[in-house]
Amino acid sequence: MPISYTISREDRLIRAVATGIISAPDLHQFIDALLEDSRLGPGLRGLYDASEAEPNITILELAEVAGKVRELLNRGLGRIAIVAKSSATYRVSKTFTVLGRAIGIDVDVFTELADAEAYLEESNGSSNTDETSLHR
């Protein structure tokens, strides 16, 4: 599978890495694996690193994937950050964020891993302040 992942309960993070050409069946297989993983639960955030991947997916297929990601949210997954380096991957990821936000997914795309990690930390819940972050 061109997408591998780890789940760290300690870091409250699902870290997925995609390499090569990624198609809709690859994404469905990945999401199915997560849904079957007993470690999936409330409080986890998702980091999808596609910096070494290229998309081969239509907008309709992307919408279907977004719908399936909604199932992960129903199981407790929180904020998702996507890292995209190539222009094609970035465009597809931005389209996914629009589709995802329309159905309640808290997701954004970044070109740098550090920025994606900072975005996820914003939702870490470890802050002791009463500040409220506004969504971009």
PDB file of C-alpha atoms in Angstrom:
ATOM      1  CA  MET A   1       0.000   0.000   0.000  1.00  0.00           C
ATOM      2  CA  PRO A   2       1.440   3.408  -0.936  1.00  0.00           C
ATOM      3  CA  ILE A   3       0.091   4.842   2.336  1.00  0.00           C
ATOM      4  CA  SER A   4       1.450   3.719   5.678  1.00  0.00           C
ATOM      5  CA  TYR A   5       0.521   4.993   9.109  1.00  0.00           C
ATOM      6  CA  THR A   6       1.333   4.885  12.794  1.00  0.00           C
ATOM      7  CA  ILE A   7      -0.871   5.762  15.731  1.00  0.00           C
ATOM      8  CA  SER A   8       0.653   7.271  18.847  1.00  0.00           C
ATOM      9  CA  ARG A   9      -1.809   7.482  21.735  1.00  0.00           C
ATOM     10  CA  GLU A  10       0.876   9.310  23.731  1.00  0.00           C
ATOM     11  CA  ASP A  11       1.132  12.053  21.080  1.00  0.00           C
ATOM     12  CA  ARG A  12      -2.576  11.693  20.230  1.00  0.00           C
ATOM     13  CA  LEU A  13      -1.551  11.510  16.583  1.00  0.00           C
ATOM     14  CA  ILE A  14      -2.164   9.413  13.502  1.00  0.00           C
ATOM     15  CA  ARG A  15       0.816  10.004  11.210  1.00  0.00           C
ATOM     16  CA  ALA A  16       0.270   8.791   7.643  1.00  0.00           C
ATOM     17  CA  VAL A  17       2.868   8.906   4.885  1.00  0.00           C
ATOM     18  CA  ALA A  18       1.902   8.624   1.226  1.00  0.00           C
ATOM     19  CA  THR A  19       4.434   7.891  -1.515  1.00  0.00           C
ATOM     20  CA  GLY A  20       4.154   7.510  -5.258  1.00  0.00           C
ATOM     21  CA  ILE A  21       0.916   7.816  -7.202  1.00  0.00           C
ATOM     22  CA  ILE A  22      -2.133   7.893  -4.907  1.00  0.00           C
ATOM     23  CA  SER A  23      -5.545   6.892  -6.253  1.00  0.00           C
ATOM     24  CA  ALA A  24      -9.011   6.725  -4.714  1.00  0.00           C
ATOM     25  CA  PRO A  25      -8.722   2.962  -4.000  1.00  0.00           C
ATOM     26  CA  ASP A  26      -5.480   3.666  -2.092  1.00  0.00           C
ATOM     27  CA  LEU A  27      -7.234   6.262   0.062  1.00  0.00           C
ATOM     28  CA  HIS A  28     -10.247   4.005   0.663  1.00  0.00           C
ATOM     29  CA  GLN A  29      -7.951   1.142   1.692  1.00  0.00           C
ATOM     30  CA  PHE A  30      -6.117   3.473   4.078  1.00  0.00           C
ATOM     31  CA  ILE A  31      -9.330   4.768   5.670  1.00  0.00           C
ATOM     32  CA  ASP A  32     -10.730   1.231   5.967  1.00  0.00           C
ATOM     33  CA  ALA A  33      -7.535   0.152   7.751  1.00  0.00           C
ATOM     34  CA  LEU A  34      -7.892   3.055  10.191  1.00  0.00           C
ATOM     35  CA  LEU A  35     -11.555   2.273  10.827  1.00  0.00           C
ATOM     36  CA  GLU A  36     -10.620  -1.323  11.662  1.00  0.00           C
ATOM     37  CA  ASP A  37      -7.697  -0.309  13.898  1.00  0.00           C
ATOM     38  CA  SER A  38      -8.547  -0.780  17.585  1.00  0.00           C
ATOM     39  CA  ARG A  39      -6.264   2.154  18.489  1.00  0.00           C
ATOM     40  CA  LEU A  40      -8.552   4.636  16.696  1.00  0.00           C
ATOM     41  CA  GLY A  41     -10.478   6.647  19.240  1.00  0.00           C
ATOM     42  CA  PRO A  42     -11.406  10.063  20.570  1.00  0.00           C
ATOM     43  CA  GLY A  43      -8.717  12.694  20.961  1.00  0.00           C
ATOM     44  CA  LEU A  44      -6.543  11.740  17.995  1.00  0.00           C
ATOM     45  CA  ARG A  45      -5.439  14.226  15.354  1.00  0.00           C
ATOM     46  CA  GLY A  46      -4.308  13.320  11.846  1.00  0.00           C
ATOM     47  CA  LEU A  47      -1.167  14.235   9.923  1.00  0.00           C
ATOM     48  CA  TYR A  48      -1.232  13.116   6.287  1.00  0.00           C
ATOM     49  CA  ASP A  49       2.201  13.657   4.742  1.00  0.00           C
ATOM     50  CA  ALA A  50       1.846  13.591   0.957  1.00  0.00           C
ATOM     51  CA  SER A  51       5.085  15.460   0.294  1.00  0.00           C
ATOM     52  CA  GLU A  52       6.409  12.479  -1.704  1.00  0.00           C
ATOM     53  CA  ALA A  53       3.117  11.644  -3.431  1.00  0.00           C
ATOM     54  CA  GLU A  54       1.223  12.628  -6.554  1.00  0.00           C
ATOM     55  CA  PRO A  55      -2.555  12.367  -6.969  1.00  0.00           C
ATOM     56  CA  ASN A  56      -4.484  10.361  -9.528  1.00  0.00           C
ATOM     57  CA  ILE A  57      -8.025  11.145  -8.418  1.00  0.00           C
ATOM     58  CA  THR A  58     -11.109  12.916  -9.761  1.00  0.00           C
ATOM     59  CA  ILE A  59     -13.149  15.485  -7.838  1.00  0.00           C
ATOM     60  CA  LEU A  60     -16.046  13.026  -7.551  1.00  0.00           C
ATOM     61  CA  GLU A  61     -13.709  10.407  -6.065  1.00  0.00           C
ATOM     62  CA  LEU A  62     -12.286  13.043  -3.723  1.00  0.00           C
ATOM     63  CA  ALA A  63     -15.812  13.854  -2.507  1.00  0.00           C
ATOM     64  CA  GLU A  64     -16.379  10.146  -1.803  1.00  0.00           C
ATOM     65  CA  VAL A  65     -13.124  10.031   0.170  1.00  0.00           C
ATOM     66  CA  ALA A  66     -14.209  13.092   2.191  1.00  0.00           C
ATOM     67  CA  GLY A  67     -17.455  11.314   3.030  1.00  0.00           C
ATOM     68  CA  LYS A  68     -15.510   8.308   4.231  1.00  0.00           C
ATOM     69  CA  VAL A  69     -13.175  10.498   6.316  1.00  0.00           C
ATOM     70  CA  ARG A  70     -16.344  11.725   8.049  1.00  0.00           C
ATOM     71  CA  GLU A  71     -16.639   8.177   9.451  1.00  0.00           C
ATOM     72  CA  LEU A  72     -13.249   8.686  11.124  1.00  0.00           C
ATOM     73  CA  LEU A  73     -14.571  11.847  12.761  1.00  0.00           C
ATOM     74  CA  ASN A  74     -17.543   9.883  14.039  1.00  0.00           C
ATOM     75  CA  ARG A  75     -15.013   7.609  15.768  1.00  0.00           C
ATOM     76  CA  GLY A  76     -13.300  10.575  17.438  1.00  0.00           C
ATOM     77  CA  LEU A  77     -10.670  11.833  15.000  1.00  0.00           C
ATOM     78  CA  GLY A  78     -10.172  15.584  15.340  1.00  0.00           C
ATOM     79  CA  ARG A  79      -8.200  18.067  13.291  1.00  0.00           C
ATOM     80  CA  ILE A  80      -6.354  16.919  10.165  1.00  0.00           C
ATOM     81  CA  ALA A  81      -3.301  18.512   8.552  1.00  0.00           C
ATOM     82  CA  ILE A  82      -2.096  17.631   5.056  1.00  0.00           C
ATOM     83  CA  VAL A  83       1.450  18.256   3.803  1.00  0.00           C
ATOM     84  CA  ALA A  84       1.697  18.722   0.039  1.00  0.00           C
ATOM     85  CA  LYS A  85       4.842  19.737  -1.834  1.00  0.00           C
ATOM     86  CA  SER A  86       3.983  19.423  -5.534  1.00  0.00           C
ATOM     87  CA  SER A  87       1.532  21.820  -7.132  1.00  0.00           C
ATOM     88  CA  ALA A  88      -0.780  18.966  -8.208  1.00  0.00           C
ATOM     89  CA  THR A  89      -0.878  17.469  -4.723  1.00  0.00           C
ATOM     90  CA  TYR A  90      -1.420  20.907  -3.201  1.00  0.00           C
ATOM     91  CA  ARG A  91      -4.342  21.671  -5.559  1.00  0.00           C
ATOM     92  CA  VAL A  92      -6.020  18.326  -4.874  1.00  0.00           C
ATOM     93  CA  SER A  93      -5.462  18.749  -1.135  1.00  0.00           C
ATOM     94  CA  LYS A  94      -6.986  22.248  -1.199  1.00  0.00           C
ATOM     95  CA  THR A  95      -9.997  20.847  -3.033  1.00  0.00           C
ATOM     96  CA  PHE A  96     -10.281  18.186  -0.341  1.00  0.00           C
ATOM     97  CA  THR A  97     -10.216  20.863   2.375  1.00  0.00           C
ATOM     98  CA  VAL A  98     -13.122  22.676   0.710  1.00  0.00           C
ATOM     99  CA  LEU A  99     -15.119  19.443   0.386  1.00  0.00           C
ATOM    100  CA  GLY A 100     -14.179  18.350   3.888  1.00  0.00           C
ATOM    101  CA  ARG A 101     -15.029  21.611   5.598  1.00  0.00           C
ATOM    102  CA  ALA A 102     -18.430  21.562   3.905  1.00  0.00           C
ATOM    103  CA  ILE A 103     -19.220  18.367   5.822  1.00  0.00           C
ATOM    104  CA  GLY A 104     -17.609  19.357   9.107  1.00  0.00           C
ATOM    105  CA  ILE A 105     -14.017  18.156   8.787  1.00  0.00           C
ATOM    106  CA  ASP A 106     -11.450  20.438  10.477  1.00  0.00           C
ATOM    107  CA  VAL A 107      -8.683  20.181   7.865  1.00  0.00           C
ATOM    108  CA  ASP A 108      -6.041  22.363   6.238  1.00  0.00           C
ATOM    109  CA  VAL A 109      -3.131  21.900   3.829  1.00  0.00           C
ATOM    110  CA  PHE A 110       0.470  23.068   4.207  1.00  0.00           C
ATOM    111  CA  THR A 111       3.651  22.966   2.154  1.00  0.00           C
ATOM    112  CA  GLU A 112       5.897  22.511   5.203  1.00  0.00           C
ATOM    113  CA  LEU A 113       5.729  19.741   7.790  1.00  0.00           C
ATOM    114  CA  ALA A 114       6.531  22.139  10.644  1.00  0.00           C
ATOM    115  CA  ASP A 115       3.540  24.323   9.750  1.00  0.00           C
ATOM    116  CA  ALA A 116       1.242  21.291   9.660  1.00  0.00           C
ATOM    117  CA  GLU A 117       2.506  20.135  13.056  1.00  0.00           C
ATOM    118  CA  ALA A 118       1.957  23.631  14.505  1.00  0.00           C
ATOM    119  CA  TYR A 119      -1.612  23.621  13.171  1.00  0.00           C
ATOM    120  CA  LEU A 120      -2.248  20.302  14.899  1.00  0.00           C
ATOM    121  CA  GLU A 121      -0.744  21.603  18.138  1.00  0.00           C
ATOM    122  CA  GLU A 122      -3.293  24.434  18.087  1.00  0.00           C
ATOM    123  CA  SER A 123      -5.938  21.780  18.705  1.00  0.00           C
ATOM    124  CA  ASN A 124      -3.878  19.844  21.254  1.00  0.00           C
ATOM    125  CA  GLY A 125      -5.947  21.101  24.146  1.00  0.00           C
ATOM    126  CA  SER A 126      -2.869  21.590  26.306  1.00  0.00           C
ATOM    127  CA  SER A 127      -3.246  25.360  26.521  1.00  0.00           C
ATOM    128  CA  ASN A 128      -4.207  26.817  29.867  1.00  0.00           C
ATOM    129  CA  THR A 129      -5.583  30.037  28.413  1.00  0.00           C
ATOM    130  CA  ASP A 130      -9.130  31.007  27.616  1.00  0.00           C
ATOM    131  CA  GLU A 131      -8.177  32.043  24.095  1.00  0.00           C
ATOM    132  CA  THR A 132     -10.296  30.830  21.215  1.00  0.00           C
ATOM    133  CA  SER A 133      -8.617  30.198  17.876  1.00  0.00           C
ATOM    134  CA  LEU A 134     -10.472  31.338  14.816  1.00  0.00           C
ATOM    135  CA  HIS A 135     -10.511  28.985  11.850  1.00  0.00           C
ATOM    136  CA  ARG A 136      -8.755  30.143   8.713  1.00  0.00           C
TER     137      ARG A 136
END
